[in-house]
């Protein structure tokens, strides 16, 4: 009798929790939209010089053939979205921003889902709501989509979704999503190291699944190909973009801020090789640790791998560490030691975005880079130390 | 997943350490191959001889000898230093073998870090400085010393210190902090080594057509003279400090890795040393545009 009433109480509590949770989510969703709406009329440099120009060119063109004349440096799938937006009778500044906003909502839901799955039962709703709020109301996300009309939310969502599917052992969907993410922006490749490590570690899907990636990229290019673009248009644009900005440092304060004058043609490759080396050490530790990695661990690994790419690769824009800036605050929900680094990371990127696009007064790039490097080292130490300890203990056991 | 794919992955996991080291060795070689063709426009004093030059006399003899190779002199020197980087890695692996012959996780991680260390890459292949040649000789001496071949150990260690005299500090530091410091024989060995270094320097100085005393002086000039023009550092303490970090940086960085491996210093200390040395190298090789 007692256990029955207890069960009923539990069910009532759960229902109440769920109602409160839904209420908070609705409130946060409205707040997120209000924040974004405050900047909806703001026209950033990129919007004026690039997005609007491309939009108008696509609008003036003759249907899909306008895509063949597209001269922008964003990938064709994004240009295709722009083309479809020209068909909607909404002002471009709103329609372009709303696409990014929509994907940010999807991203917030996805990350909330991940955090809820990683949390213990009792705190599931609390952590979920906090995660949703942290992503949706993250000032970087608000500025990125609501003010600057940038598309980081799109590729970040697709890249994270790809990881999520692979984590759930649904590799075909995962690869399609990764293909979509890469088709939208090449920066989505920052998630690839973790996916390859998972392939090696889990041994649950075949390397042949990777072939879905070009298929997905090609699928998104179909409208452009129908419009008259060549069959390999997606890859041509990648090749074009890779050599477009030959600078080691390109606005994101990372390790190369200290070596700005190093020539790209020589040290660009060196930077890529060092990044590969660091990721390789991580892969060795990951595989040899034999640890049963939890989803919470994976969130930290996502933050670390994407940040590794942003910190060590050359020519990084101030927006390219977007995934880490969204995910690290989520890691801090359960691990209080990440709270300060997460806040500082977001503030540093906010300053970078502010001084580049919103005419904020400039800070020393070297100071910002030093801050970022400190956070990166802290994150590296935490990720590596845990894995290293596990791997060494395992080795001793084997011996 | 295909059966064969699974087998390949299992095989790769089994030999993961070896494959990782091989892979990074190939990458390191590839990186050096590219760097051979690059020179910093702001650092052009590779072979310059002036009144107060800071390189040792043995170094100039080495440069003379390398000019007989059918390659551009700078390229041949850079290749020598790059190959010496790999010799350093080999000797470091031998030093690490003190903890067992098998390739453990610890050893693999340290070797990868060492092979891809930006400090060694910048110093040798990019900057054409002879630290790696001297350091691999010092390491060879260290290995021989620890195996009990103390007299023979003096030859490579002496040549290393003669080629790059600031490594005398490294030898002195080792003898001082090592358990043997109470033994008189150890210090006799050091005196013999010092004498040998000076003798080699004097001889090399004469080979290059200079008085033998010049070789002695060149041994210690790095402590007080600016390398470009040979001006004495008088009151600019910061410039002197930067130069000292520049000169001792390679040895400090590689030694710090070995010390971390031996659990004598913390990871943070080694990382800090690497970062400081890198910042100094970066500021000298890629100075900010005026």
XYZ file of C-alpha atoms in Angstrom:
689
model
C 0.000 0.000 0.000
C 2.776 2.322 1.066
C 4.898 1.557 -1.969
C 1.899 2.141 -4.214
C 1.294 5.627 -2.798
C 5.034 6.270 -3.022
C 4.957 5.353 -6.668
C 1.969 7.628 -7.198
C 3.781 10.443 -5.396
C 6.804 9.854 -7.625
C 4.623 10.007 -10.715
C 2.981 13.227 -9.522
C 6.411 14.719 -8.748
C 7.623 13.699 -12.171
C 4.600 15.288 -13.793
C 5.091 18.467 -11.776
C 8.795 18.485 -12.658
C 7.931 18.052 -16.293
C 5.472 20.938 -16.184
C 7.944 23.246 -14.510
C 10.598 22.132 -16.981
C 8.320 22.841 -19.946
C 7.489 26.236 -18.489
C 11.163 27.115 -18.103
C 11.928 25.945 -21.639
C 9.119 28.085 -23.036
C 10.339 31.060 -21.024
C 13.943 30.570 -22.169
C 12.825 30.173 -25.768
C 10.990 33.467 -25.610
C 13.937 35.142 -23.873
C 16.322 33.773 -26.520
C 14.150 35.199 -29.284
C 13.831 38.555 -27.499
C 17.633 38.802 -27.185
C 18.044 38.051 -30.863
C 15.294 40.362 -31.922
C 17.054 43.329 -30.298
C 19.706 43.069 -32.994
C 17.556 41.965 -35.892
C 17.994 45.265 -37.764
C 21.718 45.424 -37.188
C 23.694 45.134 -40.424
C 27.196 43.824 -39.824
C 30.092 44.180 -42.257
C 29.774 40.595 -43.456
C 26.065 41.000 -43.976
C 26.455 44.161 -46.021
C 29.463 43.077 -48.051
C 28.710 39.417 -48.526
C 25.367 37.993 -47.523
C 23.202 40.798 -48.853
C 25.250 41.077 -52.058
C 24.874 37.359 -52.731
C 21.203 37.462 -51.833
C 20.528 40.270 -54.288
C 22.565 38.578 -56.987
C 20.615 35.346 -56.506
C 17.323 37.257 -56.502
C 18.147 39.049 -59.739
C 19.215 35.818 -61.397
C 17.058 33.622 -63.530
C 15.831 30.917 -61.161
C 18.271 28.188 -60.183
C 20.706 29.262 -62.898
C 21.572 32.161 -60.590
C 23.489 29.602 -58.524
C 25.812 28.994 -61.474
C 26.737 32.689 -61.422
C 27.161 32.763 -57.647
C 30.489 34.414 -56.760
C 30.474 34.156 -52.965
C 32.900 32.182 -50.844
C 30.336 30.338 -48.728
C 29.559 26.841 -49.925
C 26.866 26.212 -52.504
C 24.415 24.569 -50.064
C 24.368 27.793 -48.061
C 23.936 29.753 -51.286
C 21.056 27.421 -52.101
C 19.428 28.333 -48.791
C 19.921 31.990 -49.694
C 18.352 31.328 -53.071
C 15.274 29.759 -51.499
C 15.047 32.691 -49.101
C 14.752 35.015 -52.082
C 11.497 33.263 -52.924
C 9.976 34.178 -49.564
C 8.412 37.626 -49.237
C 10.345 38.583 -46.106
C 13.089 41.186 -45.800
C 16.489 39.533 -46.319
C 17.899 40.802 -43.036
C 15.177 38.940 -41.168
C 14.931 35.817 -43.290
C 18.717 35.235 -43.374
C 19.035 35.717 -39.639
C 16.015 33.556 -38.905
C 17.571 30.533 -40.611
C 20.557 30.737 -38.279
C 18.273 31.374 -35.306
C 16.200 28.309 -36.162
C 19.298 26.114 -36.187
C 20.428 27.576 -32.888
C 17.147 26.508 -31.343
C 17.683 23.031 -32.761
C 21.224 23.053 -31.413
C 20.001 24.079 -27.962
C 17.474 21.243 -27.971
C 20.105 18.742 -29.074
C 22.610 19.801 -26.430
C 19.878 19.812 -23.802
C 19.068 16.235 -24.798
C 22.732 15.255 -24.489
C 23.074 16.839 -21.058
C 19.861 15.212 -19.864
C 21.083 11.840 -21.018
C 24.414 12.411 -19.279
C 22.748 13.479 -16.002
C 21.574 11.287 -13.160
C 17.855 10.734 -12.947
C 17.127 13.176 -10.142
C 18.680 16.205 -11.782
C 17.784 15.482 -15.362
C 15.277 18.287 -15.802
C 17.306 20.820 -13.882
C 20.461 20.175 -15.901
C 18.475 20.045 -19.129
C 16.885 23.426 -18.514
C 20.207 24.970 -17.531
C 21.865 23.538 -20.651
C 19.088 24.823 -22.891
C 19.397 28.268 -21.374
C 23.195 28.278 -21.568
C 23.173 27.492 -25.265
C 20.238 29.603 -26.332
C 21.089 32.649 -24.249
C 24.831 32.373 -24.734
C 25.777 35.921 -25.808
C 27.999 34.504 -28.548
C 25.110 32.625 -30.086
C 22.861 35.665 -29.756
C 25.404 37.904 -31.496
C 26.308 35.297 -34.099
C 22.810 34.811 -35.437
C 20.745 37.717 -34.160
C 23.235 40.487 -34.862
C 25.726 39.243 -37.422
C 23.559 36.838 -39.464
C 26.364 34.283 -39.348
C 25.787 30.610 -39.912
C 27.791 29.011 -37.083
C 24.607 27.646 -35.543
C 23.870 25.678 -38.714
C 27.111 23.770 -39.103
C 27.610 23.390 -35.360
C 24.165 21.844 -34.988
C 24.716 19.454 -37.879
C 28.194 18.485 -36.635
C 26.907 17.851 -33.113
C 23.977 15.910 -34.486
C 26.410 13.797 -36.449
C 28.336 13.016 -33.268
C 25.061 12.248 -31.477
C 23.985 9.716 -34.077
C 27.362 8.037 -34.059
C 27.302 7.910 -30.279
C 23.897 6.261 -30.581
C 25.355 3.734 -33.040
C 23.483 5.125 -36.016
C 26.455 5.694 -38.325
C 24.568 6.207 -41.604
C 22.565 9.099 -40.180
C 25.717 10.365 -38.473
C 27.648 10.441 -41.721
C 24.822 12.128 -43.581
C 24.696 14.823 -40.940
C 28.459 15.227 -41.074
C 28.215 15.533 -44.841
C 25.529 18.200 -44.458
C 27.653 20.015 -41.872
C 30.723 19.951 -44.116
C 28.631 21.035 -47.065
C 27.490 24.051 -45.085
C 30.926 25.013 -43.785
C 34.282 23.323 -43.832
C 34.872 24.150 -40.140
C 32.586 21.251 -39.271
C 35.658 19.119 -39.909
C 36.714 19.974 -36.321
C 34.367 17.256 -35.093
C 35.868 14.664 -37.452
C 38.858 13.675 -35.248
C 36.510 12.595 -32.464
C 34.351 10.655 -34.901
C 37.399 8.867 -36.306
C 38.588 8.065 -32.797
C 35.144 6.650 -32.023
C 35.360 4.559 -35.184
C 38.677 3.148 -34.032
C 37.579 2.674 -30.436
C 34.043 1.381 -30.762
C 34.596 -0.729 -33.874
C 30.865 -0.625 -34.458
C 30.710 0.908 -37.923
C 32.710 0.503 -41.072
C 35.114 2.955 -42.630
C 32.950 2.539 -45.714
C 30.273 4.534 -43.922
C 32.473 7.574 -44.490
C 31.508 7.325 -48.142
C 28.114 8.714 -47.181
C 29.790 12.047 -46.478
C 30.520 12.940 -50.130
C 27.115 11.564 -51.064
C 25.483 13.934 -48.569
C 27.589 16.860 -49.775
C 26.653 16.077 -53.344
C 22.972 15.728 -52.435
C 22.922 19.265 -51.072
C 24.553 20.517 -54.272
C 21.840 19.057 -56.523
C 19.947 22.375 -56.906
C 23.207 24.097 -57.861
C 24.079 21.338 -60.335
C 20.602 21.604 -61.860
C 21.212 25.335 -62.065
C 24.310 24.738 -64.185
C 27.188 24.345 -61.732
C 29.775 21.688 -62.427
C 29.437 18.323 -60.685
C 32.483 18.936 -58.460
C 31.480 22.449 -57.443
C 31.533 21.686 -53.690
C 35.131 20.466 -53.791
C 36.281 23.284 -56.043
C 35.042 25.751 -53.454
C 36.858 23.894 -50.651
C 40.099 24.009 -52.603
C 39.558 27.686 -53.327
C 38.852 28.492 -49.667
C 41.832 26.563 -48.295
C 44.352 28.879 -49.886
C 42.337 32.081 -49.785
C 43.674 33.643 -46.605
C 47.385 32.852 -46.350
C 47.885 34.023 -42.775
C 48.861 32.110 -39.676
C 46.824 34.441 -37.489
C 43.432 35.522 -38.699
C 41.574 37.309 -35.869
C 41.035 34.362 -33.522
C 43.487 34.808 -30.642
C 45.242 31.468 -30.586
C 48.850 30.272 -30.359
C 49.645 31.887 -33.720
C 48.890 35.333 -32.374
C 52.401 35.181 -30.965
C 53.867 34.192 -34.339
C 51.838 36.410 -36.631
C 54.702 37.120 -38.971
C 55.510 33.467 -39.642
C 54.908 32.882 -43.365
C 51.834 30.753 -44.021
C 53.223 28.917 -47.039
C 55.928 27.443 -44.819
C 54.441 27.202 -41.348
C 50.819 26.525 -42.306
C 51.718 22.902 -42.946
C 53.772 22.769 -39.747
C 50.742 23.992 -37.770
C 48.536 21.320 -39.321
C 51.136 18.646 -38.523
C 51.446 19.778 -34.886
C 47.674 19.735 -34.536
C 47.662 16.239 -35.970
C 50.378 15.222 -33.487
C 48.385 16.512 -30.510
C 45.241 14.768 -31.736
C 47.257 11.600 -32.286
C 48.450 11.596 -28.668
C 44.835 12.053 -27.605
C 43.756 9.173 -29.832
C 46.453 6.891 -28.383
C 45.406 7.777 -24.833
C 41.720 7.410 -25.673
C 42.110 3.970 -27.176
C 44.673 2.649 -24.706
C 42.825 3.913 -21.635
C 40.195 1.231 -22.119
C 37.911 3.489 -20.137
C 34.168 3.327 -20.542
C 33.735 6.897 -21.696
C 30.503 8.476 -20.557
C 28.525 11.059 -22.478
C 29.735 13.698 -20.013
C 33.317 12.692 -20.894
C 32.458 13.001 -24.544
C 31.129 16.506 -24.085
C 34.529 17.437 -22.661
C 36.267 15.692 -25.543
C 34.116 17.594 -28.037
C 35.089 20.866 -26.361
C 38.759 19.817 -26.322
C 39.041 18.538 -29.903
C 37.255 21.514 -31.423
C 39.304 23.880 -29.285
C 42.510 22.081 -30.288
C 41.697 22.795 -33.910
C 40.868 26.436 -33.215
C 43.961 26.966 -31.052
C 46.574 25.196 -33.156
C 45.432 25.413 -36.762
C 46.409 28.450 -38.792
C 44.101 31.094 -40.203
C 41.308 30.761 -37.651
C 38.501 33.282 -37.670
C 37.084 34.582 -34.390
C 33.957 32.443 -34.872
C 35.610 29.079 -35.465
C 35.748 27.970 -31.834
C 31.967 28.153 -31.719
C 31.342 24.532 -30.718
C 33.737 24.671 -27.751
C 32.203 27.962 -26.663
C 28.774 26.331 -26.596
C 29.833 23.005 -25.072
C 32.324 24.057 -22.378
C 29.656 25.908 -20.339
C 27.643 22.678 -20.433
C 30.603 20.719 -19.070
C 30.684 23.272 -16.252
C 27.171 22.346 -15.140
C 28.465 19.137 -13.605
C 32.077 20.154 -13.066
C 32.313 23.439 -11.198
C 36.029 23.739 -11.983
C 35.111 24.542 -15.597
C 32.868 27.438 -14.634
C 35.505 30.132 -14.625
C 37.258 28.861 -17.799
C 33.901 28.670 -19.580
C 33.002 32.227 -18.587
C 36.432 33.541 -19.591
C 36.345 31.657 -22.906
C 32.968 33.152 -23.773
C 34.047 36.629 -22.671
C 37.234 36.479 -24.738
C 35.321 35.433 -27.835
C 32.715 38.060 -27.133
C 35.438 40.675 -27.059
C 36.866 39.320 -30.336
C 33.479 39.455 -32.026
C 32.749 42.833 -30.497
C 35.974 44.445 -31.639
C 35.711 42.935 -35.118
C 32.041 43.559 -35.877
C 30.441 45.795 -33.268
C 33.050 48.559 -33.041
C 33.986 47.781 -29.436
C 37.268 49.248 -28.245
C 40.163 46.918 -28.926
C 41.948 44.755 -26.379
C 45.486 43.451 -26.784
C 45.348 40.401 -29.045
C 48.267 38.917 -27.139
C 46.398 39.166 -23.829
C 43.328 37.517 -25.346
C 45.474 34.786 -26.855
C 47.219 34.193 -23.512
C 43.806 33.804 -21.853
C 42.658 31.336 -24.485
C 45.893 29.353 -24.242
C 45.541 29.097 -20.460
C 42.008 27.740 -20.799
C 43.151 25.337 -23.487
C 46.007 24.067 -21.316
C 43.648 23.539 -18.403
C 41.241 21.600 -20.561
C 44.092 19.584 -22.071
C 45.452 18.717 -18.658
C 42.058 17.501 -17.472
C 41.331 15.472 -20.599
C 44.790 13.941 -20.791
C 45.377 13.304 -17.116
C 42.268 11.179 -16.671
C 42.941 9.124 -19.786
C 46.634 8.781 -19.017
C 45.978 7.490 -15.526
C 43.505 4.919 -16.797
C 45.874 3.803 -19.546
C 48.815 3.416 -17.172
C 46.758 1.466 -14.656
C 45.569 -0.787 -17.465
C 49.124 -1.323 -18.638
C 50.228 -2.271 -15.128
C 47.312 -4.733 -14.897
C 48.288 -6.304 -18.226
C 51.905 -6.582 -17.103
C 31.940 -3.520 -39.909
C 33.727 -5.935 -42.230
C 35.617 -8.824 -40.652
C 38.864 -7.870 -42.322
C 38.404 -4.273 -41.222
C 37.971 -5.376 -37.638
C 41.119 -7.479 -37.874
C 43.058 -4.565 -39.311
C 41.835 -2.316 -36.512
C 42.785 -4.881 -33.875
C 46.218 -5.226 -35.431
C 46.594 -1.452 -35.513
C 45.576 -1.253 -31.874
C 48.145 -3.887 -30.965
C 50.959 -2.006 -32.691
C 49.551 1.418 -32.010
C 52.647 2.769 -30.251
C 55.045 1.718 -32.988
C 52.770 3.008 -35.727
C 52.221 6.330 -33.982
C 55.969 6.862 -33.590
C 56.658 5.894 -37.185
C 53.948 8.216 -38.391
C 55.186 11.227 -36.447
C 58.766 10.492 -37.559
C 57.609 10.687 -41.176
C 55.718 13.888 -40.461
C 58.753 15.385 -38.717
C 60.933 14.484 -41.695
C 58.422 15.994 -44.087
C 58.295 19.205 -42.063
C 62.064 19.487 -42.040
C 62.264 18.884 -45.759
C 60.141 21.976 -46.297
C 61.953 24.110 -43.756
C 65.325 23.536 -45.444
C 64.229 26.031 -48.102
C 63.172 28.756 -45.740
C 65.290 31.343 -43.964
C 64.089 34.091 -41.715
C 64.822 37.421 -43.387
C 65.675 38.853 -39.987
C 68.217 36.222 -38.980
C 71.108 36.090 -41.394
C 74.111 35.352 -39.286
C 74.516 31.636 -39.806
C 78.158 31.595 -40.830
C 79.180 35.194 -40.160
C 82.573 35.604 -38.675
C 83.284 38.845 -36.910
C 85.595 40.060 -34.218
C 83.347 38.925 -31.361
C 81.511 36.011 -32.963
C 79.709 33.772 -30.509
C 79.902 30.432 -32.298
C 82.669 28.042 -31.332
C 85.717 27.376 -33.483
C 84.686 23.748 -33.951
C 81.471 25.029 -35.482
C 83.412 26.894 -38.161
C 85.470 23.811 -38.899
C 82.223 21.875 -39.309
C 80.926 24.532 -41.703
C 84.167 24.307 -43.682
C 83.863 20.541 -43.932
C 80.205 20.650 -44.941
C 81.001 22.983 -47.805
C 82.657 20.071 -49.587
C 79.272 18.362 -49.943
C 77.507 18.851 -53.295
C 74.752 20.971 -51.752
C 74.161 24.567 -50.836
C 76.089 25.155 -47.578
C 72.996 26.243 -45.674
C 71.043 23.235 -46.899
C 73.768 20.791 -45.977
C 73.983 22.296 -42.483
C 70.222 22.181 -42.064
C 70.105 18.553 -43.162
C 72.853 17.731 -40.698
C 70.907 19.371 -37.875
C 67.673 17.743 -38.947
C 69.227 14.285 -38.990
C 70.777 15.059 -35.616
C 67.275 15.766 -34.327
C 66.490 12.139 -35.099
C 69.736 11.048 -33.451
C 68.655 12.947 -30.339
C 65.318 11.111 -30.441
C 67.138 7.794 -30.782
C 69.413 8.533 -27.824
C 66.493 9.804 -25.761
C 64.705 6.521 -26.491
C 67.819 4.718 -25.249
C 67.855 6.848 -22.100
C 64.178 5.974 -21.586
C 64.965 2.300 -22.077
C 66.362 2.405 -18.546
C 62.713 1.844 -17.549
C 62.372 -1.336 -19.630
C 62.845 -2.209 -23.293
C 59.162 -2.429 -24.158
C 57.421 0.500 -25.721
C 55.074 1.698 -23.002
C 52.439 4.402 -23.140
C 54.642 6.790 -21.200
C 57.576 6.271 -23.531
C 55.413 6.613 -26.639
C 53.834 9.850 -25.504
C 57.223 11.332 -24.635
C 58.764 10.273 -27.912
C 55.871 11.748 -29.893
C 56.191 15.018 -27.998
C 59.934 15.032 -28.576
C 59.688 14.205 -32.265
C 57.073 16.867 -32.914
C 58.532 19.389 -30.484
C 58.355 22.788 -32.167
C 61.491 23.803 -30.272
C 63.694 21.214 -31.995
C 62.030 21.903 -35.346
C 62.563 25.645 -35.150
C 66.094 25.464 -33.822
C 67.560 23.008 -36.305
C 65.747 22.810 -39.638
C 64.357 26.342 -39.573
C 67.134 28.281 -37.899
C 70.159 26.139 -38.770
C 71.646 26.147 -35.275
C 73.921 23.283 -34.210
C 72.314 22.495 -30.842
C 70.978 19.119 -31.955
C 74.395 17.874 -33.117
C 75.996 18.897 -29.841
C 73.110 17.570 -27.780
C 73.159 14.132 -29.359
C 76.895 13.921 -28.565
C 76.231 14.935 -24.957
C 73.513 12.270 -24.773
C 75.885 9.668 -26.208
C 78.384 10.644 -23.484
C 75.670 10.388 -20.848
C 74.713 6.898 -21.977
C 78.340 5.762 -21.937
C 78.908 7.330 -18.530
C 75.941 5.485 -17.071
C 77.185 2.192 -18.508
C 80.435 2.652 -16.670
C 82.568 3.669 -19.680
C 83.448 6.915 -17.981
C 86.702 7.669 -19.809
C 85.192 6.977 -23.213
C 82.181 9.070 -22.326
C 84.399 12.138 -22.185
C 85.037 12.015 -25.953
C 81.482 12.557 -27.286
C 80.578 14.796 -24.350
C 83.715 16.880 -24.926
C 83.047 17.189 -28.654
C 79.451 18.192 -27.961
C 80.533 20.829 -25.462
C 83.251 22.050 -27.842
C 80.744 22.453 -30.655
C 78.224 24.245 -28.489
C 80.045 25.491 -25.383
C 76.969 26.454 -23.353
C 76.282 22.716 -22.974
C 79.209 22.669 -20.567
C 76.634 23.975 -18.112
C 74.521 20.913 -18.826
C 77.448 18.576 -18.108
C 78.321 20.517 -14.975
C 74.689 20.462 -13.853
C 74.464 16.718 -14.363
C 77.633 16.052 -12.393
C 76.534 18.428 -9.648
C 73.035 17.039 -9.180
C 73.964 13.434 -9.828
C 74.868 11.104 -6.982
C 78.539 11.040 -8.012
C 79.290 14.591 -6.980
C 81.020 13.512 -3.746
C 83.587 11.502 -5.714
C 86.860 13.188 -6.528
C 87.185 11.104 -9.704
C 84.049 12.682 -11.127
C 85.550 16.147 -10.856
C 88.852 14.999 -12.290
C 86.851 13.769 -15.288
C 85.224 17.170 -15.594
C 88.579 18.936 -15.505
C 89.851 16.556 -18.195
C 86.736 17.250 -20.264
C 87.194 21.021 -19.893
C 90.821 20.765 -20.897
C 89.855 18.638 -23.876
C 87.214 21.162 -24.937
C 89.708 24.020 -24.749
C 92.324 21.999 -26.631
C 89.845 21.182 -29.416
C 88.837 24.837 -29.607
C 92.428 26.021 -29.805
C 93.216 23.478 -32.496
C 90.120 24.341 -34.519
C 90.929 28.005 -34.244
C 94.340 27.344 -35.765
C 92.757 25.193 -38.513
C 90.577 28.150 -39.467
C 93.670 30.380 -39.616
C 93.330 32.176 -36.294
C 95.482 32.261 -33.180
C 94.742 29.435 -30.727
C 93.697 31.902 -28.011
C 90.795 32.955 -30.210
C 89.328 29.467 -29.805
C 89.454 29.789 -26.017
C 87.717 33.130 -26.072
C 85.015 31.906 -28.483
C 84.156 29.286 -25.874
C 82.793 31.871 -23.471
C 81.733 34.793 -25.636
C 78.143 33.549 -25.912
C 77.686 34.602 -22.283
C 78.118 38.308 -22.882
C 78.064 39.191 -26.588
C 75.255 39.825 -29.010
C 75.574 37.342 -31.923
C 74.703 39.609 -34.880
C 77.316 42.309 -34.488
C 79.323 41.108 -31.543
C 78.357 44.012 -29.290
C 78.793 43.505 -25.563
C 75.539 43.355 -23.594
C 76.069 46.062 -21.029
C 72.923 47.498 -19.577
C 70.145 45.901 -21.558
C 69.303 43.096 -19.163
C 66.197 41.983 -21.031
C 68.047 41.519 -24.312
C 70.713 39.533 -22.508
C 68.080 37.361 -20.848
C 66.379 36.700 -24.179
C 69.704 35.741 -25.693
C 70.479 33.373 -22.807
C 67.086 31.695 -23.251
C 67.773 31.536 -26.972
C 71.183 29.916 -26.487
C 70.217 27.483 -23.734
C 66.605 26.944 -24.862
C 67.045 23.809 -26.935
C 69.025 21.993 -24.230
C 66.610 23.136 -21.527
C 63.545 22.029 -23.501
C 64.819 18.541 -24.360
C 66.312 18.016 -20.900
C 63.042 19.081 -19.292
C 61.225 16.374 -21.251
C 63.695 13.756 -20.046
C 63.318 15.024 -16.488
C 59.534 14.794 -16.698
C 59.899 11.263 -17.982
C 62.050 10.494 -14.958
C 59.456 12.236 -12.741
C 62.040 14.743 -11.513
C 60.026 17.807 -12.525
C 56.353 18.398 -13.178
C 54.621 18.486 -16.560
C 53.707 22.102 -15.934
C 57.385 23.052 -15.479
C 58.379 21.340 -18.748
C 55.504 22.956 -20.572
C 56.426 26.354 -19.204
C 60.031 25.907 -20.353
C 58.805 24.936 -23.819
C 56.459 27.892 -24.034
C 59.089 30.400 -22.910
C 61.668 29.025 -25.354
C 59.113 29.008 -28.157
C 58.137 32.587 -27.478
C 61.773 33.653 -27.597
C 62.443 31.724 -30.822
C 59.259 33.134 -32.324
C 60.129 36.703 -31.373
C 63.575 36.337 -32.973
C 62.599 34.398 -36.094
C 59.343 36.209 -36.815
C 59.699 39.668 -35.286
C 56.626 41.900 -35.487
C 56.525 44.086 -38.562
C 57.653 47.627 -37.867
